[in-house]
Amino acid sequence: MADSGDYQIFEAGDVALQSGRVFPSLRLAYKTYGALNSAKDNVIVYPTSFGAQHSDIDWLIERGGALDPDRYFIVAPNLFGNGLSSSPSNSREQLGEAPFPLISYHDAVAVQRRLLVEQFGIAKIALVYGWSMGGMQAYHWAACYPDMVKRAAVVCGSARCSPYNAVFLEAVKAALTADPAFVDGRFTRKPAAGLRAMGRVYAGWAMSYEFYRDETWRESGFGSLEDYLAASWDTAFAHRDGNNLLAQIATWQNGDISRCAAFGGDLDRALVAIRARILLMPGQTDRYFDARDNEAELGRLVNARSAELRPIPSIHGHRAGNPVRIPADRAFINAAVSNLLQS
């Protein structure tokens, strides 16, 4: 374990990936909040989402909230490709000129499990909570380690990336890689134009029809739609590394809890393996992870201790699941997760 100031590094060593490649000296960055109790049963795992680092999601960790550091030991593992854990931007020394490999959610969750077991001696998890790509990780945790996970909250996520979701990501990749900095499969410099174009693609998908119809952006002080797009989306990914984003898009598109040796691609078999209490919380107007996917999954979680579908009643699309500045959505999530933790 290495300390990098605001976060720590778990040195996982040489890791054999699902793809068949071995990643040399794989590194998992993580941040902890609160204290582990003597029984080691107050653990919450809170993995990061697309392009995000632990500091981008810690708004939900607050005293008196659902993820209360005074009550729980919260571990926030940074998903590979986010610039802190092993990513294209920080792995050239290990990989040389070899392309950055596909790291699946199964690979990521397996290393996260090693962190909990080897570093902290944790055998039980009170809750795995995640939004978007974090929600997909929560689903993988519940399916792959059913004896370890007591509860899972999947917020604006699904058990696998749907074809519709994958097509959206193709549009994101096309916008990003159209930048002239993309040469021979990687960016040779910062793709400023590609990152702006990617933000404009995201703007149409991230928010809902109702959000734009009702000009809800005016509530944030914008005088025109163009002002909103320029300020909120042209710069949304400007601080991220283009190669890192492509690596995480690959993880996202290949996400499927059943895509492993244990389940052989059989989604029903993977869902039946889950025994935790499951809270599926799609955004009512989310276009990335459609609520219909969660509806279809709900009836197949037959061995879960309980399975509940609670759509977030919001016009904020995918952002309803990460409502840093949306009080109503934030209160809804806190209440739902608090109830789950009390069950």
mmCIF file of C-alpha atoms in Angstrom:
data_model
loop_
_atom_site.group_PDB
_atom_site.id
_atom_site.type_symbol
_atom_site.label_atom_id
_atom_site.label_comp_id
_atom_site.label_asym_id
_atom_site.label_seq_id
_atom_site.Cartn_x
_atom_site.Cartn_y
_atom_site.Cartn_z
ATOM 1 C CA MET A 1 0.000 0.000 0.000
ATOM 2 C CA ALA A 2 1.273 3.464 -0.897
ATOM 3 C CA ASP A 3 0.004 6.811 0.363
ATOM 4 C CA SER A 4 -0.581 9.496 -2.286
ATOM 5 C CA GLY A 5 -1.841 12.246 -0.014
ATOM 6 C CA ASP A 6 -5.596 12.478 -0.451
ATOM 7 C CA TYR A 7 -5.854 8.794 -1.338
ATOM 8 C CA GLN A 8 -3.954 5.535 -1.064
ATOM 9 C CA ILE A 9 -2.731 2.976 -3.571
ATOM 10 C CA PHE A 10 -3.255 -0.771 -3.374
ATOM 11 C CA GLU A 11 -0.471 -2.503 -5.277
ATOM 12 C CA ALA A 12 -2.215 -5.500 -6.843
ATOM 13 C CA GLY A 13 0.871 -6.875 -8.600
ATOM 14 C CA ASP A 14 0.677 -8.603 -11.964
ATOM 15 C CA VAL A 15 -3.000 -9.297 -12.644
ATOM 16 C CA ALA A 16 -4.383 -11.711 -15.233
ATOM 17 C CA LEU A 17 -7.319 -9.995 -16.917
ATOM 18 C CA GLN A 18 -10.407 -11.547 -18.461
ATOM 19 C CA SER A 19 -9.042 -10.558 -21.857
ATOM 20 C CA GLY A 20 -6.140 -12.970 -21.389
ATOM 21 C CA ARG A 21 -3.543 -10.241 -20.983
ATOM 22 C CA VAL A 22 -1.534 -9.746 -17.816
ATOM 23 C CA PHE A 23 -1.407 -6.199 -16.502
ATOM 24 C CA PRO A 24 1.962 -5.699 -14.785
ATOM 25 C CA SER A 25 1.970 -3.906 -11.439
ATOM 26 C CA LEU A 26 -1.715 -2.969 -11.517
ATOM 27 C CA ARG A 27 -2.555 -0.158 -9.088
ATOM 28 C CA LEU A 28 -5.903 0.562 -7.443
ATOM 29 C CA ALA A 29 -6.360 4.037 -5.946
ATOM 30 C CA TYR A 30 -8.884 4.349 -3.144
ATOM 31 C CA LYS A 31 -10.054 6.685 -0.409
ATOM 32 C CA THR A 32 -11.596 5.705 2.916
ATOM 33 C CA TYR A 33 -13.993 7.677 5.103
ATOM 34 C CA GLY A 34 -14.945 6.876 8.690
ATOM 35 C CA ALA A 35 -13.599 4.025 10.799
ATOM 36 C CA LEU A 36 -13.874 0.262 10.547
ATOM 37 C CA ASN A 37 -15.588 -1.138 13.642
ATOM 38 C CA SER A 38 -14.294 -4.100 15.618
ATOM 39 C CA ALA A 39 -16.762 -6.491 13.987
ATOM 40 C CA LYS A 40 -15.759 -5.217 10.534
ATOM 41 C CA ASP A 41 -19.397 -5.219 9.473
ATOM 42 C CA ASN A 42 -19.991 -1.486 8.891
ATOM 43 C CA VAL A 43 -18.458 -1.424 5.422
ATOM 44 C CA ILE A 44 -19.863 0.469 2.448
ATOM 45 C CA VAL A 45 -18.171 0.184 -0.946
ATOM 46 C CA TYR A 46 -18.756 3.226 -3.153
ATOM 47 C CA PRO A 47 -17.054 2.836 -6.566
ATOM 48 C CA THR A 48 -16.598 5.723 -8.981
ATOM 49 C CA SER A 49 -18.502 6.418 -12.201
ATOM 50 C CA PHE A 50 -17.465 7.405 -15.739
ATOM 51 C CA GLY A 51 -14.605 9.885 -15.805
ATOM 52 C CA ALA A 52 -15.005 10.471 -12.078
ATOM 53 C CA GLN A 53 -12.546 10.261 -9.227
ATOM 54 C CA HIS A 54 -13.407 9.722 -5.568
ATOM 55 C CA SER A 55 -13.482 13.472 -4.881
ATOM 56 C CA ASP A 56 -16.181 13.877 -7.541
ATOM 57 C CA ILE A 57 -18.624 11.563 -5.761
ATOM 58 C CA ASP A 58 -17.954 12.227 -2.080
ATOM 59 C CA TRP A 59 -20.800 14.770 -1.892
ATOM 60 C CA LEU A 60 -23.045 11.868 -0.791
ATOM 61 C CA ILE A 61 -20.781 11.057 2.154
ATOM 62 C CA GLU A 62 -21.992 13.339 4.924
ATOM 63 C CA ARG A 63 -22.848 13.203 8.599
ATOM 64 C CA GLY A 64 -26.537 12.503 9.054
ATOM 65 C CA GLY A 65 -26.895 11.264 5.475
ATOM 66 C CA ALA A 66 -27.272 7.723 4.200
ATOM 67 C CA LEU A 67 -23.526 7.329 3.736
ATOM 68 C CA ASP A 68 -22.614 8.620 7.175
ATOM 69 C CA PRO A 69 -18.880 8.376 8.000
ATOM 70 C CA ASP A 70 -19.703 8.499 11.706
ATOM 71 C CA ARG A 71 -21.511 5.151 11.333
ATOM 72 C CA TYR A 72 -19.866 3.459 8.369
ATOM 73 C CA PHE A 73 -16.439 2.688 7.001
ATOM 74 C CA ILE A 74 -16.768 3.822 3.408
ATOM 75 C CA VAL A 75 -14.282 2.637 0.804
ATOM 76 C CA ALA A 76 -14.307 4.508 -2.511
ATOM 77 C CA PRO A 77 -12.266 2.563 -5.092
ATOM 78 C CA ASN A 78 -11.344 4.480 -8.229
ATOM 79 C CA LEU A 79 -12.327 2.623 -11.379
ATOM 80 C CA PHE A 80 -9.421 1.757 -13.657
ATOM 81 C CA GLY A 81 -8.999 4.334 -16.390
ATOM 82 C CA ASN A 82 -9.913 7.335 -14.223
ATOM 83 C CA GLY A 83 -6.392 8.734 -13.980
ATOM 84 C CA LEU A 84 -5.716 7.698 -10.366
ATOM 85 C CA SER A 85 -5.930 3.914 -10.601
ATOM 86 C CA SER A 86 -4.002 2.309 -13.477
ATOM 87 C CA SER A 87 -4.973 4.210 -16.628
ATOM 88 C CA PRO A 88 -3.562 4.983 -20.056
ATOM 89 C CA SER A 89 -2.308 8.303 -18.666
ATOM 90 C CA ASN A 90 -0.181 6.757 -15.923
ATOM 91 C CA SER A 91 0.788 3.274 -17.137
ATOM 92 C CA ARG A 92 3.276 3.842 -19.948
ATOM 93 C CA GLU A 93 6.133 2.721 -17.719
ATOM 94 C CA GLN A 94 4.411 -0.618 -17.070
ATOM 95 C CA LEU A 95 2.983 -1.144 -20.561
ATOM 96 C CA GLY A 96 5.585 0.470 -22.785
ATOM 97 C CA GLU A 97 4.205 0.867 -26.296
ATOM 98 C CA ALA A 98 1.580 -1.864 -25.816
ATOM 99 C CA PRO A 99 -2.008 -0.589 -25.999
ATOM 100 C CA PHE A 100 -3.919 -0.224 -22.766
ATOM 101 C CA PRO A 101 -5.882 -3.460 -22.306
ATOM 102 C CA LEU A 102 -9.608 -3.855 -21.815
ATOM 103 C CA ILE A 103 -10.246 -4.021 -18.077
ATOM 104 C CA SER A 104 -13.695 -5.432 -17.406
ATOM 105 C CA TYR A 105 -15.934 -4.743 -14.455
ATOM 106 C CA HIS A 106 -15.203 -8.310 -13.364
ATOM 107 C CA ASP A 107 -11.490 -7.477 -13.332
ATOM 108 C CA ALA A 108 -12.128 -4.251 -11.414
ATOM 109 C CA VAL A 109 -14.376 -5.791 -8.779
ATOM 110 C CA ALA A 110 -11.967 -8.706 -8.245
ATOM 111 C CA VAL A 111 -9.168 -6.264 -7.401
ATOM 112 C CA GLN A 112 -11.501 -4.234 -5.179
ATOM 113 C CA ARG A 113 -12.317 -7.426 -3.306
ATOM 114 C CA ARG A 114 -8.619 -8.146 -2.865
ATOM 115 C CA LEU A 115 -8.184 -4.662 -1.388
ATOM 116 C CA LEU A 116 -10.912 -5.249 1.204
ATOM 117 C CA VAL A 117 -9.703 -8.721 2.157
ATOM 118 C CA GLU A 118 -5.937 -8.238 2.044
ATOM 119 C CA GLN A 119 -5.700 -4.697 3.371
ATOM 120 C CA PHE A 120 -8.525 -4.652 5.926
ATOM 121 C CA GLY A 121 -9.562 -8.274 6.577
ATOM 122 C CA ILE A 122 -13.141 -7.508 5.529
ATOM 123 C CA ALA A 123 -15.430 -10.491 4.887
ATOM 124 C CA LYS A 124 -18.856 -8.788 4.818
ATOM 125 C CA ILE A 125 -20.099 -5.644 3.094
ATOM 126 C CA ALA A 126 -23.149 -3.840 4.479
ATOM 127 C CA LEU A 127 -23.771 -2.047 1.189
ATOM 128 C CA VAL A 128 -22.304 -1.574 -2.251
ATOM 129 C CA TYR A 129 -23.618 1.733 -3.589
ATOM 130 C CA GLY A 130 -22.995 3.030 -7.078
ATOM 131 C CA TRP A 131 -24.301 5.412 -9.725
ATOM 132 C CA SER A 132 -24.004 4.809 -13.473
ATOM 133 C CA MET A 133 -20.752 2.859 -14.051
ATOM 134 C CA GLY A 134 -20.616 2.645 -10.256
ATOM 135 C CA GLY A 135 -24.067 1.046 -10.315
ATOM 136 C CA MET A 136 -22.872 -1.535 -12.800
ATOM 137 C CA GLN A 137 -20.002 -2.335 -10.436
ATOM 138 C CA ALA A 138 -22.484 -2.720 -7.575
ATOM 139 C CA TYR A 139 -24.398 -5.252 -9.682
ATOM 140 C CA HIS A 140 -21.170 -7.139 -10.441
ATOM 141 C CA TRP A 141 -20.309 -7.225 -6.741
ATOM 142 C CA ALA A 142 -23.708 -8.694 -5.861
ATOM 143 C CA ALA A 143 -23.545 -11.370 -8.570
ATOM 144 C CA CYS A 144 -19.907 -12.390 -8.230
ATOM 145 C CA TYR A 145 -19.572 -12.305 -4.433
ATOM 146 C CA PRO A 146 -23.042 -13.146 -3.067
ATOM 147 C CA ASP A 147 -21.670 -14.391 0.270
ATOM 148 C CA MET A 148 -19.949 -11.083 0.882
ATOM 149 C CA VAL A 149 -22.556 -8.501 -0.141
ATOM 150 C CA LYS A 150 -25.531 -7.910 2.167
ATOM 151 C CA ARG A 151 -27.090 -5.027 0.192
ATOM 152 C CA ALA A 152 -26.575 -3.336 -3.148
ATOM 153 C CA ALA A 153 -27.988 -0.057 -4.429
ATOM 154 C CA VAL A 154 -27.858 0.237 -8.205
ATOM 155 C CA VAL A 155 -28.553 3.864 -9.093
ATOM 156 C CA CYS A 156 -29.069 4.623 -12.792
ATOM 157 C CA GLY A 157 -27.288 1.398 -13.722
ATOM 158 C CA SER A 158 -28.058 -2.058 -15.051
ATOM 159 C CA ALA A 159 -26.787 -5.628 -15.066
ATOM 160 C CA ARG A 160 -25.395 -5.193 -18.572
ATOM 161 C CA CYS A 161 -24.900 -2.455 -21.111
ATOM 162 C CA SER A 162 -27.949 -2.432 -23.365
ATOM 163 C CA PRO A 163 -27.617 -2.091 -27.156
ATOM 164 C CA TYR A 164 -29.207 1.375 -26.948
ATOM 165 C CA ASN A 165 -26.668 2.421 -24.319
ATOM 166 C CA ALA A 166 -23.832 1.028 -26.444
ATOM 167 C CA VAL A 167 -24.999 3.063 -29.460
ATOM 168 C CA PHE A 168 -24.918 6.241 -27.363
ATOM 169 C CA LEU A 169 -21.332 5.413 -26.427
ATOM 170 C CA GLU A 170 -20.463 4.907 -30.088
ATOM 171 C CA ALA A 171 -21.587 8.497 -30.691
ATOM 172 C CA VAL A 172 -19.408 9.678 -27.815
ATOM 173 C CA LYS A 173 -16.391 7.811 -29.211
ATOM 174 C CA ALA A 174 -17.017 9.140 -32.721
ATOM 175 C CA ALA A 175 -17.126 12.746 -31.478
ATOM 176 C CA LEU A 176 -14.011 12.305 -29.370
ATOM 177 C CA THR A 177 -11.870 10.448 -31.889
ATOM 178 C CA ALA A 178 -12.737 12.814 -34.761
ATOM 179 C CA ASP A 179 -10.208 15.158 -33.187
ATOM 180 C CA PRO A 180 -6.992 15.309 -35.263
ATOM 181 C CA ALA A 181 -5.008 14.426 -32.144
ATOM 182 C CA PHE A 182 -6.272 10.829 -32.460
ATOM 183 C CA VAL A 183 -3.543 8.939 -34.316
ATOM 184 C CA ASP A 184 -3.107 5.162 -34.652
ATOM 185 C CA GLY A 185 -5.587 4.321 -31.926
ATOM 186 C CA ARG A 186 -4.535 6.827 -29.262
ATOM 187 C CA PHE A 187 -4.405 10.544 -28.604
ATOM 188 C CA THR A 188 -0.997 12.089 -29.078
ATOM 189 C CA ARG A 189 -2.015 15.347 -27.366
ATOM 190 C CA LYS A 190 -5.057 16.753 -25.593
ATOM 191 C CA PRO A 191 -8.074 16.533 -27.954
ATOM 192 C CA ALA A 192 -9.614 19.901 -27.046
ATOM 193 C CA ALA A 193 -12.085 19.955 -29.947
ATOM 194 C CA GLY A 194 -13.014 16.301 -29.419
ATOM 195 C CA LEU A 195 -13.688 16.839 -25.730
ATOM 196 C CA ARG A 196 -15.976 19.792 -26.522
ATOM 197 C CA ALA A 197 -17.824 17.758 -29.149
ATOM 198 C CA MET A 198 -18.169 14.885 -26.694
ATOM 199 C CA GLY A 199 -19.742 17.272 -24.190
ATOM 200 C CA ARG A 200 -22.328 18.391 -26.745
ATOM 201 C CA VAL A 201 -23.258 14.766 -27.453
ATOM 202 C CA TYR A 202 -23.568 14.141 -23.731
ATOM 203 C CA ALA A 203 -25.799 17.192 -23.284
ATOM 204 C CA GLY A 204 -28.556 15.702 -25.409
ATOM 205 C CA TRP A 205 -28.480 12.304 -23.738
ATOM 206 C CA ALA A 206 -27.733 13.203 -20.120
ATOM 207 C CA MET A 207 -30.761 15.405 -19.577
ATOM 208 C CA SER A 208 -34.378 14.695 -20.431
ATOM 209 C CA TYR A 209 -36.831 15.968 -23.017
ATOM 210 C CA GLU A 210 -38.751 17.678 -20.201
ATOM 211 C CA PHE A 211 -35.593 19.380 -18.911
ATOM 212 C CA TYR A 212 -35.082 21.143 -22.223
ATOM 213 C CA ARG A 213 -38.773 21.662 -23.024
ATOM 214 C CA ASP A 214 -39.341 23.440 -19.712
ATOM 215 C CA GLU A 215 -36.050 25.350 -19.959
ATOM 216 C CA THR A 216 -35.090 24.050 -16.542
ATOM 217 C CA TRP A 217 -31.547 25.296 -17.122
ATOM 218 C CA ARG A 218 -32.870 28.782 -16.342
ATOM 219 C CA GLU A 219 -33.125 27.744 -12.672
ATOM 220 C CA SER A 220 -29.319 27.709 -12.618
ATOM 221 C CA GLY A 221 -29.143 31.291 -13.873
ATOM 222 C CA PHE A 222 -28.521 30.742 -17.579
ATOM 223 C CA GLY A 223 -30.101 33.255 -19.911
ATOM 224 C CA SER A 224 -30.113 31.078 -23.006
ATOM 225 C CA LEU A 225 -29.769 27.447 -24.025
ATOM 226 C CA GLU A 226 -26.453 28.206 -25.717
ATOM 227 C CA ASP A 227 -25.118 29.744 -22.491
ATOM 228 C CA TYR A 228 -26.105 26.583 -20.641
ATOM 229 C CA LEU A 229 -24.505 24.257 -23.192
ATOM 230 C CA ALA A 230 -21.302 26.281 -23.393
ATOM 231 C CA ALA A 231 -20.852 26.591 -19.637
ATOM 232 C CA SER A 232 -22.076 23.163 -18.548
ATOM 233 C CA TRP A 233 -21.115 20.819 -21.372
ATOM 234 C CA ASP A 234 -18.363 22.330 -23.533
ATOM 235 C CA THR A 235 -16.102 22.128 -20.488
ATOM 236 C CA ALA A 236 -17.568 19.007 -18.846
ATOM 237 C CA PHE A 237 -14.681 16.760 -19.899
ATOM 238 C CA ALA A 238 -11.990 19.368 -20.531
ATOM 239 C CA HIS A 239 -10.010 18.284 -17.466
ATOM 240 C CA ARG A 240 -10.036 14.588 -18.424
ATOM 241 C CA ASP A 241 -7.545 12.610 -20.476
ATOM 242 C CA GLY A 242 -8.912 11.413 -23.821
ATOM 243 C CA ASN A 243 -7.197 8.029 -23.696
ATOM 244 C CA ASN A 244 -8.526 7.444 -20.197
ATOM 245 C CA LEU A 245 -12.068 8.179 -21.357
ATOM 246 C CA LEU A 246 -11.755 5.689 -24.220
ATOM 247 C CA ALA A 247 -10.551 3.016 -21.797
ATOM 248 C CA GLN A 248 -13.549 3.538 -19.541
ATOM 249 C CA ILE A 249 -15.966 3.586 -22.480
ATOM 250 C CA ALA A 250 -14.631 0.141 -23.416
ATOM 251 C CA THR A 251 -15.281 -1.089 -19.882
ATOM 252 C CA TRP A 252 -18.790 0.387 -19.964
ATOM 253 C CA GLN A 253 -19.747 -1.066 -23.346
ATOM 254 C CA ASN A 254 -18.534 -4.541 -22.381
ATOM 255 C CA GLY A 255 -20.317 -4.465 -19.026
ATOM 256 C CA ASP A 256 -22.341 -7.620 -18.349
ATOM 257 C CA ILE A 257 -22.531 -9.430 -15.010
ATOM 258 C CA SER A 258 -22.912 -12.757 -16.826
ATOM 259 C CA ARG A 259 -19.852 -12.357 -19.082
ATOM 260 C CA CYS A 260 -17.545 -14.594 -17.079
ATOM 261 C CA ALA A 261 -16.685 -18.263 -16.642
ATOM 262 C CA ALA A 262 -19.034 -18.652 -13.676
ATOM 263 C CA PHE A 263 -22.160 -17.654 -15.625
ATOM 264 C CA GLY A 264 -21.154 -18.341 -19.229
ATOM 265 C CA GLY A 265 -23.045 -15.352 -20.623
ATOM 266 C CA ASP A 266 -26.357 -16.480 -19.097
ATOM 267 C CA LEU A 267 -27.879 -13.355 -17.554
ATOM 268 C CA ASP A 268 -30.659 -15.263 -15.799
ATOM 269 C CA ARG A 269 -28.076 -17.492 -14.147
ATOM 270 C CA ALA A 270 -26.130 -14.453 -12.972
ATOM 271 C CA LEU A 271 -29.198 -12.699 -11.566
ATOM 272 C CA VAL A 272 -30.309 -15.869 -9.762
ATOM 273 C CA ALA A 273 -26.899 -15.970 -8.035
ATOM 274 C CA ILE A 274 -27.616 -12.678 -6.252
ATOM 275 C CA ARG A 275 -28.730 -13.059 -2.635
ATOM 276 C CA ALA A 276 -28.320 -9.524 -1.325
ATOM 277 C CA ARG A 277 -31.086 -7.025 -0.693
ATOM 278 C CA ILE A 278 -31.249 -5.129 -3.970
ATOM 279 C CA LEU A 279 -32.442 -1.584 -4.553
ATOM 280 C CA LEU A 280 -32.809 -0.695 -8.233
ATOM 281 C CA MET A 281 -33.124 3.063 -8.545
ATOM 282 C CA PRO A 282 -33.270 4.153 -12.195
ATOM 283 C CA GLY A 283 -33.868 7.735 -13.185
ATOM 284 C CA GLN A 284 -37.435 8.087 -14.389
ATOM 285 C CA THR A 285 -36.203 10.048 -17.430
ATOM 286 C CA ASP A 286 -32.738 8.485 -17.787
ATOM 287 C CA ARG A 287 -31.824 7.700 -21.404
ATOM 288 C CA TYR A 288 -28.533 5.897 -20.684
ATOM 289 C CA PHE A 289 -29.881 3.217 -18.380
ATOM 290 C CA ASP A 290 -33.537 2.860 -19.247
ATOM 291 C CA ALA A 291 -35.832 1.947 -16.358
ATOM 292 C CA ARG A 292 -37.217 -0.877 -18.498
ATOM 293 C CA ASP A 293 -33.947 -2.753 -18.088
ATOM 294 C CA ASN A 294 -34.325 -2.684 -14.301
ATOM 295 C CA GLU A 295 -37.977 -3.668 -14.625
ATOM 296 C CA ALA A 296 -36.941 -6.750 -16.599
ATOM 297 C CA GLU A 297 -34.215 -7.602 -14.087
ATOM 298 C CA LEU A 298 -36.471 -7.249 -11.046
ATOM 299 C CA GLY A 299 -38.534 -10.382 -11.636
ATOM 300 C CA ARG A 300 -35.413 -12.446 -12.225
ATOM 301 C CA LEU A 301 -33.808 -11.630 -8.878
ATOM 302 C CA VAL A 302 -35.588 -14.621 -7.389
ATOM 303 C CA ASN A 303 -32.959 -15.486 -4.774
ATOM 304 C CA ALA A 304 -32.341 -11.958 -3.553
ATOM 305 C CA ARG A 305 -33.339 -11.372 0.079
ATOM 306 C CA SER A 306 -35.459 -8.568 -1.306
ATOM 307 C CA ALA A 307 -35.564 -6.645 -4.554
ATOM 308 C CA GLU A 308 -37.186 -3.253 -4.926
ATOM 309 C CA LEU A 309 -37.578 -0.938 -7.902
ATOM 310 C CA ARG A 310 -37.780 2.762 -6.923
ATOM 311 C CA PRO A 311 -37.422 5.082 -9.916
ATOM 312 C CA ILE A 312 -36.220 8.580 -9.099
ATOM 313 C CA PRO A 313 -39.122 10.919 -9.996
ATOM 314 C CA SER A 314 -37.033 13.536 -11.744
ATOM 315 C CA ILE A 315 -36.768 15.375 -15.063
ATOM 316 C CA HIS A 316 -32.978 15.554 -14.700
ATOM 317 C CA GLY A 317 -32.338 12.447 -16.773
ATOM 318 C CA HIS A 318 -29.190 10.527 -15.926
ATOM 319 C CA ARG A 319 -28.061 13.339 -13.647
ATOM 320 C CA ALA A 320 -30.913 12.515 -11.263
ATOM 321 C CA GLY A 321 -28.670 9.788 -9.869
ATOM 322 C CA ASN A 322 -25.843 12.214 -9.129
ATOM 323 C CA PRO A 323 -27.809 15.237 -7.871
ATOM 324 C CA VAL A 324 -25.087 17.344 -6.322
ATOM 325 C CA ARG A 325 -27.170 20.507 -6.818
ATOM 326 C CA ILE A 326 -30.675 19.021 -7.088
ATOM 327 C CA PRO A 327 -32.108 18.984 -3.527
ATOM 328 C CA ALA A 328 -35.270 16.975 -4.271
ATOM 329 C CA ASP A 329 -33.414 14.166 -6.047
ATOM 330 C CA ARG A 330 -30.724 14.183 -3.381
ATOM 331 C CA ALA A 331 -33.315 13.815 -0.619
ATOM 332 C CA PHE A 332 -35.052 10.988 -2.489
ATOM 333 C CA ILE A 333 -31.810 9.008 -2.828
ATOM 334 C CA ASN A 334 -30.784 9.585 0.780
ATOM 335 C CA ALA A 335 -34.168 8.414 2.064
ATOM 336 C CA ALA A 336 -34.235 5.312 -0.129
ATOM 337 C CA VAL A 337 -30.686 4.260 0.762
ATOM 338 C CA SER A 338 -31.268 4.959 4.468
ATOM 339 C CA ASN A 339 -34.290 2.652 4.375
ATOM 340 C CA LEU A 340 -32.238 -0.014 2.617
ATOM 341 C CA LEU A 341 -29.513 0.150 5.262
ATOM 342 C CA GLN A 342 -32.126 -0.243 8.011
ATOM 343 C CA SER A 343 -33.562 -3.384 6.429
#
